[in-house]
Short mmCIF file of C-alpha atoms and ligand atoms in Angstrom, two decimals:
data_model
loop_
_atom_site.label_atom_id
_atom_site.label_comp_id
_atom_site.label_asym_id
_atom_site.label_seq_id
_atom_site.Cartn_x
_atom_site.Cartn_y
_atom_site.Cartn_z
CA MET A 655 0.00 0.00 0.00
CA SER A 656 1.15 3.53 -0.70
CA ASP A 657 -0.05 4.66 2.71
CA VAL A 658 3.38 6.04 3.61
CA THR A 659 2.91 8.99 1.27
CA THR A 660 -0.66 9.80 2.36
CA PRO A 661 -0.61 12.75 4.76
CA PRO A 662 -2.45 12.16 8.02
CA ALA A 663 -6.06 13.26 8.03
CA VAL A 664 -6.56 16.87 9.11
CA LEU A 665 -9.31 15.55 11.33
CA ARG A 666 -10.28 12.05 12.33
CA LEU A 667 -13.23 11.08 14.51
CA ASP A 668 -13.69 7.59 15.89
CA ALA A 669 -17.02 6.56 17.39
CA VAL A 670 -17.72 9.96 18.93
CA SER A 671 -20.91 10.22 21.04
CA LYS A 672 -22.62 12.93 23.08
CA SER A 673 -25.87 12.83 25.09
CA PHE A 674 -28.01 15.51 26.71
CA GLY A 675 -29.68 13.62 29.54
CA SER A 676 -31.38 10.67 27.87
CA ASN A 677 -31.23 12.32 24.43
CA ARG A 678 -28.37 10.80 22.42
CA ALA A 679 -27.69 13.75 20.13
CA VAL A 680 -24.53 12.30 18.51
CA ARG A 681 -24.07 8.52 18.27
CA GLY A 682 -20.84 6.77 17.34
CA VAL A 683 -19.79 9.17 14.58
CA SER A 684 -16.62 8.25 12.66
CA LEU A 685 -15.29 10.53 9.95
CA SER A 686 -11.97 11.59 8.47
CA ILE A 687 -11.11 14.68 6.44
CA GLN A 688 -8.11 15.15 4.14
CA PRO A 689 -6.31 18.45 3.50
CA GLY A 690 -7.97 20.57 0.81
CA GLN A 691 -11.32 18.83 1.10
CA VAL A 692 -14.66 20.58 1.38
CA ILE A 693 -17.16 18.35 3.19
CA GLY A 694 -20.90 19.02 3.19
CA LEU A 695 -22.68 18.00 6.40
CA ILE A 696 -26.42 17.63 5.96
CA GLY A 697 -29.31 16.19 7.95
CA GLU A 698 -32.79 16.97 9.20
CA ASN A 699 -33.42 19.58 11.87
CA GLY A 700 -32.26 18.04 15.14
CA ALA A 701 -30.10 15.38 13.48
CA GLY A 702 -27.09 16.41 15.59
CA LYS A 703 -25.05 18.56 13.17
CA SER A 704 -24.52 21.58 15.43
CA THR A 705 -23.83 19.35 18.42
CA LEU A 706 -21.10 17.52 16.49
CA LEU A 707 -19.57 20.83 15.43
CA LYS A 708 -19.71 22.17 18.99
CA ILE A 709 -17.70 19.14 20.08
CA LEU A 710 -15.10 19.98 17.43
CA SER A 711 -15.01 23.63 18.53
CA GLY A 712 -14.43 22.66 22.15
CA ASN A 713 -17.79 24.05 23.31
CA TYR A 714 -19.05 20.58 24.32
CA ARG A 715 -17.11 17.60 25.68
CA HIS A 716 -17.94 14.28 24.01
CA ASP A 717 -18.89 11.33 26.22
CA GLU A 718 -17.24 8.60 24.14
CA GLY A 719 -14.84 8.14 21.24
CA THR A 720 -11.63 9.82 20.11
CA ILE A 721 -10.70 12.87 18.04
CA ALA A 722 -7.33 13.23 16.29
CA VAL A 723 -6.00 16.35 14.56
CA ASN A 724 -3.15 15.88 12.07
CA GLY A 725 -2.59 12.37 13.38
CA ARG A 726 -2.44 13.29 17.06
CA GLU A 727 -5.21 12.56 19.55
CA VAL A 728 -6.63 15.67 21.20
CA GLN A 729 -8.75 16.45 24.25
CA PHE A 730 -10.30 19.90 23.98
CA ARG A 731 -11.02 21.46 27.36
CA GLY A 732 -12.52 24.56 25.79
CA PRO A 733 -12.79 26.63 22.58
CA ALA A 734 -9.25 27.99 22.98
CA ASP A 735 -7.81 24.45 22.65
CA ALA A 736 -9.69 23.87 19.42
CA LEU A 737 -8.52 27.19 18.02
CA ARG A 738 -4.93 26.34 18.85
CA ALA A 739 -5.33 23.05 16.98
CA GLY A 740 -6.35 25.05 13.91
CA ILE A 741 -10.12 24.55 14.08
CA GLY A 742 -12.11 27.72 13.48
CA VAL A 743 -15.88 27.63 13.68
CA VAL A 744 -18.55 29.98 12.38
CA HIS A 745 -21.59 29.03 14.47
CA GLN A 746 -25.22 28.96 13.36
CA GLU A 747 -25.92 32.28 15.06
CA GLN A 748 -23.71 35.21 14.11
CA SER A 749 -21.50 36.10 17.01
CA LEU A 750 -19.71 39.33 16.05
CA PHE A 751 -19.61 42.34 18.33
CA THR A 752 -21.40 44.83 16.10
CA ASN A 753 -20.18 47.92 17.97
CA LEU A 754 -16.53 46.97 17.39
CA THR A 755 -14.44 47.21 14.22
CA ILE A 756 -13.69 44.32 11.88
CA ALA A 757 -10.10 44.14 13.16
CA GLU A 758 -11.13 43.99 16.81
CA ASN A 759 -13.56 41.19 16.03
CA ILE A 760 -10.99 39.18 14.12
CA GLU A 761 -8.30 39.53 16.76
CA VAL A 762 -10.39 39.31 19.91
CA ASN A 763 -10.30 35.52 20.13
CA THR A 764 -6.72 35.05 19.05
CA PRO A 765 -5.25 32.92 21.83
CA ILE A 766 -1.72 33.19 20.52
CA GLY A 767 -0.92 35.42 23.44
CA ARG A 768 -0.24 38.97 22.49
CA GLY A 769 -2.00 39.26 19.16
CA GLY A 770 -2.59 42.99 18.87
CA VAL A 771 -2.28 43.57 22.60
CA ASN A 772 1.00 44.60 24.26
CA ARG A 773 2.30 43.66 27.70
CA LEU A 774 0.34 46.42 29.38
CA GLY A 775 -2.84 45.06 27.88
CA LEU A 776 -3.11 47.95 25.44
CA TYR A 777 -3.89 47.52 21.78
CA ASN A 778 -1.07 47.89 19.29
CA TRP A 779 -3.46 49.26 16.68
CA ARG A 780 -1.04 49.15 13.74
CA ARG A 781 -0.34 45.49 14.35
CA LEU A 782 -4.01 44.76 14.97
CA TYR A 783 -5.09 46.27 11.65
CA ALA A 784 -2.22 44.66 9.76
CA ASP A 785 -2.97 41.17 11.12
CA ALA A 786 -6.67 41.54 10.39
CA ALA A 787 -5.97 42.79 6.87
CA GLN A 788 -3.76 39.76 6.29
CA ALA A 789 -6.50 37.38 7.45
CA LEU A 790 -9.02 39.07 5.15
CA ASP A 791 -6.55 38.96 2.30
CA LEU A 792 -6.15 35.19 2.76
CA ILE A 793 -9.80 34.71 1.86
CA GLY A 794 -9.66 37.31 -0.91
CA SER A 795 -11.69 39.96 0.90
CA HIS A 796 -10.86 43.64 0.57
CA LEU A 797 -12.86 44.96 3.52
CA ASN A 798 -11.28 47.77 5.49
CA PRO A 799 -10.38 46.39 8.95
CA LYS A 800 -11.28 49.73 10.54
CA THR A 801 -14.93 49.48 9.50
CA ARG A 802 -17.44 49.01 12.27
CA VAL A 803 -19.28 45.67 11.96
CA SER A 804 -22.69 47.34 12.39
CA ASP A 805 -22.09 49.02 9.00
CA LEU A 806 -21.59 45.72 7.16
CA SER A 807 -24.02 43.66 5.08
CA PHE A 808 -24.80 40.09 6.12
CA VAL A 809 -22.46 38.61 3.55
CA ASP A 810 -19.58 40.84 4.68
CA ARG A 811 -20.23 39.93 8.30
CA GLN A 812 -20.06 36.30 7.31
CA MET A 813 -16.71 36.98 5.64
CA VAL A 814 -15.43 38.54 8.85
CA GLU A 815 -16.53 35.45 10.78
CA ILE A 816 -14.62 33.27 8.33
CA ALA A 817 -11.53 35.47 8.53
CA ARG A 818 -11.70 35.22 12.30
CA ALA A 819 -12.04 31.45 12.08
CA ILE A 820 -8.91 31.04 9.94
CA ARG A 821 -6.88 33.80 11.62
CA VAL A 822 -5.92 31.70 14.57
CA SER A 823 -4.87 28.61 12.72
CA ALA A 824 -2.85 30.71 10.30
CA ALA A 825 -1.06 32.23 13.27
CA SER A 826 -0.36 28.84 14.83
CA HIS A 827 1.07 27.40 11.61
CA THR A 828 -1.35 24.51 11.36
CA THR A 829 -3.52 23.61 8.38
CA PRO A 830 -6.76 25.34 9.18
CA LEU A 831 -10.04 23.48 9.32
CA VAL A 832 -12.85 25.96 8.88
CA ILE A 833 -16.28 24.83 10.04
CA LEU A 834 -19.32 26.73 8.81
CA ASP A 835 -22.70 25.97 10.40
CA GLU A 836 -25.37 27.13 7.92
CA PRO A 837 -23.47 30.22 6.76
CA THR A 838 -25.81 30.77 3.82
CA ALA A 839 -29.15 30.36 5.62
CA ILE A 840 -29.47 34.09 6.16
CA LEU A 841 -28.11 35.12 2.78
CA GLU A 842 -29.98 36.00 -0.38
CA ARG A 843 -29.10 33.81 -3.33
CA THR A 844 -26.99 36.51 -4.99
CA GLU A 845 -24.92 36.93 -1.85
CA THR A 846 -24.58 33.19 -1.56
CA ALA A 847 -22.73 33.11 -4.88
CA ILE A 848 -20.02 35.34 -3.40
CA LEU A 849 -19.67 33.18 -0.32
CA GLU A 850 -19.51 30.04 -2.46
CA ARG A 851 -16.54 31.46 -4.31
CA GLU A 852 -14.77 32.30 -1.06
CA ILE A 853 -15.35 28.82 0.31
CA SER A 854 -13.76 27.28 -2.77
CA LYS A 855 -10.71 29.47 -2.18
CA LEU A 856 -10.34 28.00 1.31
CA ARG A 857 -9.46 24.70 -0.39
CA ASP A 858 -6.00 26.08 -1.14
CA ILE A 859 -5.15 26.82 2.47
CA GLY A 860 -7.03 24.17 4.43
CA SER A 861 -10.18 22.08 4.74
CA VAL A 862 -13.80 22.99 5.24
CA ILE A 863 -16.87 21.43 6.85
CA PHE A 864 -19.97 23.13 5.57
CA VAL A 865 -23.54 22.72 6.87
CA SER A 866 -26.46 23.70 4.65
CA HIS A 867 -30.06 22.69 4.01
CA ARG A 868 -29.83 23.78 0.37
CA LEU A 869 -28.93 20.59 -1.40
CA ASP A 870 -28.14 22.25 -4.76
CA GLU A 871 -25.61 24.45 -3.02
CA VAL A 872 -24.02 21.49 -1.24
CA MET A 873 -23.66 19.70 -4.58
CA ARG A 874 -21.95 22.75 -6.11
CA ILE A 875 -19.54 23.63 -3.32
CA CYS A 876 -18.50 20.31 -1.77
CA ASP A 877 -16.32 17.37 -2.73
CA ARG A 878 -17.98 14.97 -0.33
CA VAL A 879 -21.30 14.90 1.48
CA VAL A 880 -21.93 13.21 4.81
CA VAL A 881 -25.47 12.69 6.04
CA MET A 882 -26.57 12.58 9.68
CA ARG A 883 -29.85 11.14 10.87
CA ASP A 884 -30.94 10.81 14.52
CA GLY A 885 -27.39 11.47 15.70
CA GLU A 886 -25.78 8.86 13.46
CA LEU A 887 -23.65 9.34 10.39
CA ILE A 888 -25.55 7.24 7.87
CA ALA A 889 -23.90 8.08 4.53
CA ASP A 890 -20.61 9.42 3.21
CA ARG A 891 -20.60 10.03 -0.55
CA SER A 892 -18.58 11.79 -3.19
CA VAL A 893 -20.79 14.43 -4.88
CA ASP A 894 -20.07 12.71 -8.19
CA ASP A 895 -21.82 9.55 -7.00
CA VAL A 896 -25.00 11.01 -5.61
CA THR A 897 -28.01 13.06 -6.72
CA GLU A 898 -30.05 15.70 -4.88
CA GLU A 899 -33.07 13.34 -4.78
CA GLU A 900 -30.94 10.65 -3.20
CA LEU A 901 -29.61 13.06 -0.58
CA PHE A 902 -33.16 14.11 0.27
CA ARG A 903 -34.18 10.50 0.73
CA LEU A 904 -31.12 9.75 2.89
CA MET A 905 -31.80 12.76 5.12
CA VAL A 906 -35.51 12.45 5.59
CA GLY A 907 -36.01 8.72 5.07
CA ARG A 908 -38.83 9.19 2.53
CA GLU A 909 -39.51 10.56 -0.96
CA THR A 910 -40.30 14.24 -1.34
CA HIS A 911 -43.99 14.92 -1.69
CA ALA A 912 -43.43 18.29 -3.22
CA ALA A 913 -45.92 17.40 -5.91
CA VAL A 914 -47.17 19.96 -8.36
CA ARG A 915 -49.60 22.05 -6.40
CA ASN A 916 -53.27 22.06 -7.18
CA ARG A 917 -53.74 25.64 -8.19
CA ARG A 918 -57.05 26.81 -6.93
CA SER A 919 -58.51 29.30 -9.27
CA ILE A 920 -60.69 30.89 -6.64
CA GLU A 921 -61.56 34.45 -7.35
CA PRO A 922 -60.19 36.87 -4.79
CA ALA A 923 -62.60 37.95 -2.07
CA THR A 924 -64.03 41.29 -2.99
CA LYS A 925 -62.21 43.27 -0.34
CA PRO A 926 -58.49 43.08 0.52
CA VAL A 927 -57.62 42.78 4.22
CA ILE A 928 -54.49 44.82 3.71
CA SER A 929 -54.16 47.48 1.08
CA ILE A 930 -51.16 49.72 0.66
CA GLN A 931 -51.25 52.58 -1.84
CA ASP A 932 -48.29 54.46 -3.33
CA LEU A 933 -46.20 53.75 -0.26
CA THR A 934 -42.84 55.55 -0.34
CA ARG A 935 -39.89 55.67 2.01
CA ALA A 936 -36.94 57.73 0.77
CA GLY A 937 -33.91 55.59 -0.09
CA SER A 938 -35.83 52.36 0.39
CA TYR A 939 -38.96 52.02 -1.81
CA THR A 940 -41.15 54.17 -4.05
CA ASP A 941 -44.85 54.12 -5.00
CA VAL A 942 -45.53 50.58 -3.85
CA SER A 943 -49.15 49.45 -4.04
CA ILE A 944 -50.14 45.96 -2.91
CA ASP A 945 -53.47 44.33 -2.01
CA ALA A 946 -53.58 41.19 0.12
CA TYR A 947 -56.79 39.14 0.17
CA PRO A 948 -58.15 36.69 2.74
CA GLY A 949 -57.47 33.08 1.83
CA ARG A 950 -54.59 33.92 -0.49
CA VAL A 951 -50.82 33.79 -0.17
CA LEU A 952 -49.09 36.80 -1.68
CA ALA A 953 -45.33 36.43 -2.16
CA ILE A 954 -43.02 39.42 -2.62
CA LEU A 955 -39.88 38.55 -4.59
CA GLY A 956 -36.76 40.69 -4.76
CA THR A 957 -33.05 40.80 -3.95
CA SER A 958 -31.66 42.32 -0.75
CA GLY A 959 -31.70 45.85 -2.23
CA SER A 960 -35.31 45.61 -3.45
CA GLY A 961 -36.92 47.11 -0.36
CA ARG A 962 -39.35 44.21 0.11
CA GLU A 963 -38.41 43.65 3.77
CA ALA A 964 -38.91 47.33 4.54
CA VAL A 965 -42.37 47.25 2.93
CA ALA A 966 -43.26 44.25 5.09
CA ARG A 967 -42.08 46.06 8.21
CA ALA A 968 -44.16 49.13 7.30
CA ILE A 969 -47.30 46.99 7.10
CA PHE A 970 -46.65 45.74 10.61
CA GLY A 971 -45.88 49.21 11.95
CA ALA A 972 -42.31 48.27 12.75
CA GLU A 973 -40.93 50.99 10.49
CA GLY A 974 -42.30 54.31 9.26
CA PHE A 975 -42.88 55.58 5.71
CA ASP A 976 -42.83 59.02 4.10
CA SER A 977 -45.97 59.05 2.00
CA GLY A 978 -48.78 56.85 0.75
CA SER A 979 -51.26 54.91 2.85
CA VAL A 980 -51.69 51.61 4.66
CA SER A 981 -55.12 50.28 5.43
CA ILE A 982 -55.77 47.17 7.49
CA ALA A 983 -59.26 45.74 7.87
CA GLY A 984 -60.98 49.08 7.56
CA TYR A 985 -58.45 51.06 9.60
CA SER A 986 -56.42 53.56 7.62
CA GLY A 987 -53.39 55.46 8.87
CA ARG A 988 -49.94 54.82 10.27
CA PRO A 989 -50.17 51.61 12.26
CA SER A 990 -47.95 51.11 15.30
CA ILE A 991 -46.96 47.54 16.07
CA LYS A 992 -49.51 47.52 18.89
CA LYS A 993 -52.23 48.76 16.56
CA ALA A 994 -51.32 46.20 13.90
CA VAL A 995 -51.54 43.36 16.44
CA ALA A 996 -54.87 44.68 17.71
CA LEU A 997 -56.16 44.69 14.13
CA GLY A 998 -55.19 41.04 13.77
CA VAL A 999 -51.89 41.25 11.91
CA GLY A 1000 -49.09 38.85 12.85
CA TYR A 1001 -45.45 39.21 11.84
CA VAL A 1002 -42.71 36.58 11.92
CA PRO A 1003 -39.42 38.46 11.67
CA ALA A 1004 -36.37 37.10 9.89
CA GLU A 1005 -34.15 38.02 12.84
CA ARG A 1006 -35.72 35.47 15.11
CA LYS A 1007 -32.89 35.19 17.60
CA THR A 1008 -33.25 38.81 18.59
CA GLU A 1009 -36.90 39.60 17.85
CA GLY A 1010 -38.88 36.41 17.80
CA MET A 1011 -38.09 34.19 20.75
CA VAL A 1012 -37.19 33.96 24.42
CA GLY A 1013 -34.53 31.26 24.72
CA GLU A 1014 -34.63 31.01 28.50
CA MET A 1015 -38.34 30.28 28.52
CA PRO A 1016 -39.98 26.89 27.92
CA ALA A 1017 -41.19 26.27 24.37
CA ASP A 1018 -44.86 26.04 25.39
CA GLN A 1019 -44.74 29.50 27.02
CA ASN A 1020 -43.13 30.89 23.87
CA ILE A 1021 -46.02 29.54 21.82
CA THR A 1022 -48.72 31.18 23.96
CA LEU A 1023 -46.77 34.41 24.44
CA THR A 1024 -48.55 36.43 21.73
CA HIS A 1025 -52.02 35.14 22.45
CA PRO A 1026 -52.06 34.34 26.16
CA GLY A 1027 -55.85 34.30 25.96
CA SER A 1028 -55.74 30.87 24.42
CA ALA A 1029 -54.18 29.49 27.62
CA ALA A 1030 -55.83 31.68 30.24
CA ILE A 1031 -59.17 32.71 31.66
CA GLY A 1032 -58.93 36.40 32.39
CA PRO A 1033 -55.71 36.96 34.31
CA PHE A 1034 -55.44 33.30 35.36
CA GLU A 1035 -53.02 31.19 33.42
CA LEU A 1036 -53.93 27.63 32.70
CA PRO A 1037 -50.64 25.74 32.49
CA ARG A 1038 -52.33 22.47 31.50
CA ARG A 1039 -54.24 24.08 28.67
CA ARG A 1040 -51.06 25.82 27.57
CA LEU A 1041 -49.24 22.53 27.52
CA SER A 1042 -51.92 20.72 25.54
CA LEU A 1043 -52.08 23.58 23.06
CA ALA A 1044 -48.31 23.40 22.67
CA ARG A 1045 -48.52 19.60 22.22
CA LEU A 1046 -50.98 20.14 19.38
CA TRP A 1047 -48.57 22.47 17.58
CA PHE A 1048 -45.64 20.17 18.27
CA GLU A 1049 -47.62 17.50 16.36
CA LYS A 1050 -48.79 19.76 13.55
CA LEU A 1051 -45.33 21.15 12.81
CA ASP A 1052 -43.49 17.97 13.81
CA ILE A 1053 -41.32 19.83 16.34
CA ARG A 1054 -38.69 17.52 17.82
CA PRO A 1055 -38.14 16.37 20.46
CA ARG A 1056 -41.79 16.41 21.64
CA GLU A 1057 -40.89 18.13 24.91
CA PRO A 1058 -42.74 21.47 25.00
CA GLU A 1059 -41.74 22.07 28.60
CA HIS A 1060 -38.02 22.23 27.69
CA MET A 1061 -36.24 25.59 27.40
CA LEU A 1062 -36.43 26.86 23.83
CA GLN A 1063 -32.66 27.37 23.66
CA ASP A 1064 -32.13 23.60 24.06
CA PHE A 1065 -33.87 22.87 20.75
CA SER A 1066 -31.97 22.66 17.46
CA GLY A 1067 -31.96 25.78 15.25
CA GLY A 1068 -34.66 24.54 12.89
CA ASN A 1069 -36.93 23.38 15.70
CA GLN A 1070 -36.62 26.76 17.45
CA GLN A 1071 -37.73 28.25 14.16
CA LYS A 1072 -40.83 26.05 14.12
CA VAL A 1073 -41.72 27.11 17.68
CA VAL A 1074 -41.56 30.78 16.68
CA LEU A 1075 -43.86 30.05 13.73
CA ALA A 1076 -46.27 28.13 15.96
CA LYS A 1077 -46.47 31.18 18.20
CA TRP A 1078 -48.10 33.09 15.33
CA LEU A 1079 -50.02 30.31 13.65
CA ASN A 1080 -51.63 29.59 17.03
CA SER A 1081 -54.14 32.37 16.70
CA SER A 1082 -57.76 31.91 15.77
CA ASP A 1083 -58.42 35.55 14.90
CA LEU A 1084 -55.52 36.38 12.60
CA LYS A 1085 -56.64 38.52 9.68
CA ALA A 1086 -53.23 38.73 8.07
CA LEU A 1087 -49.85 37.20 8.67
CA VAL A 1088 -46.57 38.63 7.39
CA LEU A 1089 -43.90 35.92 7.13
CA ASP A 1090 -40.34 37.11 6.61
CA HIS A 1091 -38.30 34.09 5.40
CA PRO A 1092 -40.34 31.46 7.30
CA LEU A 1093 -38.41 28.47 5.93
CA ARG A 1094 -34.97 29.79 6.81
CA GLY A 1095 -32.95 27.09 8.57
CA LEU A 1096 -35.52 24.34 7.93
CA ASP A 1097 -34.54 21.07 6.29
CA PRO A 1098 -36.37 20.29 3.03
CA GLY A 1099 -38.81 17.85 4.69
CA ALA A 1100 -39.59 20.29 7.50
CA ALA A 1101 -40.15 23.03 4.91
CA GLU A 1102 -42.92 20.92 3.32
CA THR A 1103 -44.56 20.38 6.71
CA VAL A 1104 -44.47 24.08 7.55
CA ASN A 1105 -45.77 25.11 4.12
CA ALA A 1106 -48.76 22.80 4.57
CA GLN A 1107 -49.59 24.52 7.87
CA ILE A 1108 -49.21 28.00 6.38
CA ARG A 1109 -51.55 26.89 3.61
CA SER A 1110 -54.08 25.62 6.12
CA VAL A 1111 -54.06 28.87 8.12
CA CYS A 1112 -54.56 30.67 4.81
CA ASP A 1113 -57.46 28.41 3.81
CA ASP A 1114 -59.14 29.37 7.09
CA GLY A 1115 -59.34 32.92 5.76
CA THR A 1116 -56.09 34.60 6.76
CA ALA A 1117 -54.24 36.72 4.20
CA ILE A 1118 -50.59 35.69 4.03
CA ILE A 1119 -47.85 38.07 2.92
CA LEU A 1120 -44.73 36.05 2.33
CA ILE A 1121 -41.11 37.07 1.81
CA PRO A 1122 -39.68 33.80 0.51
CA ASP A 1123 -36.06 32.65 0.28
CA THR A 1124 -36.38 31.50 -3.30
CA ILE A 1125 -38.46 31.82 -6.44
CA ASP A 1126 -39.36 28.13 -6.13
CA GLU A 1127 -40.78 28.71 -2.68
CA ALA A 1128 -43.03 31.43 -4.11
CA LEU A 1129 -44.16 29.25 -7.02
CA ASP A 1130 -44.80 26.40 -4.56
CA ILE A 1131 -47.18 28.14 -2.24
CA ALA A 1132 -48.28 31.57 -3.53
CA ASP A 1133 -51.51 32.64 -5.25
CA ASP A 1134 -50.13 36.06 -6.11
CA ILE A 1135 -46.56 37.15 -6.78
CA VAL A 1136 -45.32 40.74 -6.64
CA VAL A 1137 -41.76 41.33 -7.83
CA MET A 1138 -39.73 44.30 -6.61
CA ARG A 1139 -36.53 45.79 -7.99
CA ASP A 1140 -34.66 48.82 -6.60
CA GLY A 1141 -37.60 49.81 -4.44
CA ARG A 1142 -40.25 49.65 -7.18
CA ILE A 1143 -42.72 47.01 -8.28
CA SER A 1144 -41.47 45.38 -11.47
CA GLY A 1145 -44.10 42.69 -11.92
CA VAL A 1146 -47.45 41.41 -10.61
CA PHE A 1147 -48.79 37.91 -11.28
CA ASP A 1148 -51.99 36.12 -10.34
CA LEU A 1149 -50.99 32.46 -10.46
CA GLY A 1150 -54.61 31.45 -10.99
CA HIS A 1151 -54.29 32.90 -14.50
CA ASP A 1152 -50.62 33.68 -15.17
CA ASN A 1153 -47.87 31.15 -15.43
CA PRO A 1154 -44.61 33.09 -15.15
CA ALA A 1155 -41.37 31.27 -15.93
CA THR A 1156 -38.65 31.27 -13.28
CA LEU A 1157 -36.37 33.12 -15.67
CA ASP A 1158 -38.96 35.85 -16.22
CA LEU A 1159 -39.30 36.36 -12.47
CA LEU A 1160 -35.53 36.41 -12.04
CA GLU A 1161 -35.11 39.02 -14.79
CA ARG A 1162 -37.59 41.29 -13.07
CA MET A 1163 -35.62 40.95 -9.83
CA LEU A 1164 -32.18 41.77 -11.22
N1 ATP B 1958 -27.95 22.44 24.90
C1 ATP B 1958 -28.78 21.42 24.69
N2 ATP B 1958 -29.46 20.83 25.70
C2 ATP B 1958 -30.28 19.78 25.48
N3 ATP B 1958 -30.50 19.23 24.27
C3 ATP B 1958 -29.86 19.77 23.22
C4 ATP B 1958 -28.97 20.89 23.37
N4 ATP B 1958 -28.48 21.19 22.15
C5 ATP B 1958 -29.02 20.34 21.28
N5 ATP B 1958 -29.86 19.47 21.92
C6 ATP B 1958 -30.61 18.37 21.29
O1 ATP B 1958 -29.71 17.59 20.52
C7 ATP B 1958 -30.29 17.16 19.30
C8 ATP B 1958 -29.44 17.62 18.13
O2 ATP B 1958 -29.49 19.03 18.02
P1 ATP B 1958 -28.57 19.87 17.02
O3 ATP B 1958 -28.69 21.29 17.40
O4 ATP B 1958 -27.23 19.26 16.99
O5 ATP B 1958 -29.31 19.60 15.62
P2 ATP B 1958 -28.97 20.14 14.14
O6 ATP B 1958 -28.69 18.97 13.31
O7 ATP B 1958 -27.92 21.21 14.24
O8 ATP B 1958 -30.38 20.77 13.69
P3 ATP B 1958 -30.76 22.12 12.88
O9 ATP B 1958 -30.71 21.79 11.43
O10 ATP B 1958 -32.19 22.37 13.30
O11 ATP B 1958 -29.84 23.21 13.31
C9 ATP B 1958 -31.70 17.74 19.28
O12 ATP B 1958 -32.58 16.73 19.71
C10 ATP B 1958 -31.64 18.87 20.29
O13 ATP B 1958 -32.90 19.07 20.88
MG1 MG B 1959 -27.94 23.28 13.86
#
């Protein structure tokens, strides 16, 4: 055998396991990664991906098994140990300090000792900026290290996270292993293309583990795909030997039922629930008019500069506008958030970590938070009713594990997402529901389940205004599509009559 010439694996896992109480989140995972390889890690929500990565980043200790880096067995006592071994992780939630500069963020975790800090504990700014610039340069980014992170776009923030992840290993002269936990979930497709290119560049300096629920993206970026299910690693394939359909089946354990939808050619109810006329906000959107009808899903397509998110926020009263009008169920004026809720409008924000959930509260309480009435008589809470209501939604949305009394922060990213959605879907008197990227972070099977529930709430007479991740998502579920470009409406389609091609929609977006 020519094994003598094969370099040791950058990373090798043997039968690694980790439990939370009786929940075996990671079970006997074995895996090895060669230098220059980009590995895709996929699996359903709750399959154990983030837990495995948190073991590799030193955030969790594994219960069983061994981990070797560059041929040597390691025992990480904390994140600093993993960094020193050359493992840099970009976690599922962005973790930058937005009030600090790029350079400060990149250098802050550098455990190499001094980094940009001198013996008196003071910053050596020149050195700090130079080191940060070098790290950015390594990944081909030309961001100015002095820029404050709060001024950056999502994609640039992600680049800073990656630079920070490789900075340490570069400094410690090891081959870096960069681990990215769903880095593209929050990105628009156009931004994703940039990140994809940067990830391919990482091949030249180290290896990458990349988690994503977008199977097409995994097929494009990665050399190998490993699939986790219920904590186990159940498949390890070269991308050349596998198809997207096969990956779906391996992840979810069934065929996709994303059948062609039965388009209902119902005529719109005579009166819209929400009607906005010539809405304008300087620098954001101009003369936008949209009508949303009960029992119909209206999707707004557009890139990140289109202004569609800002329009959605204006409807919910979360952001002002300069001119034009918003009317909701007969009320006309400038709604505050409180007013919008009172009128029966719900809003699921895209920034769920900061706006949508309370991590240190049990899941069932999160679900009844917006509409406590459903689990109370007057001021008296009814914990048992709350729990049974939560159980119902755990079934409907297939939230796992079925433990509504657990703290929300202990659920996997995708299951937290479902709880936040349940919070809004759990209302009997919703007139309209604005959903900003509802499928973000959901695995493809979970996305189907959630879409079915959105559809059912809509069929009960709620108007849905949807900001989807993709054109396909809009075509899947919407009755009406409005396309926005540079703050203006560039296309309106009634899918009961029109049959726009994906390319046509895309052209109106770009
Ligand atoms: N801190 C924790 N305490 C208790 N249980 C946890 C904790 N973190 C994760 N779990 C459980 O471990 C299992 C695996 O979760 P993990 O976050 O690894 O999933 P995932 O594959 O990353 O899912 P997603 O795609 O939704 O992010 C889940 O059942 C989850 O509820
Ligand atoms: Mg996760």
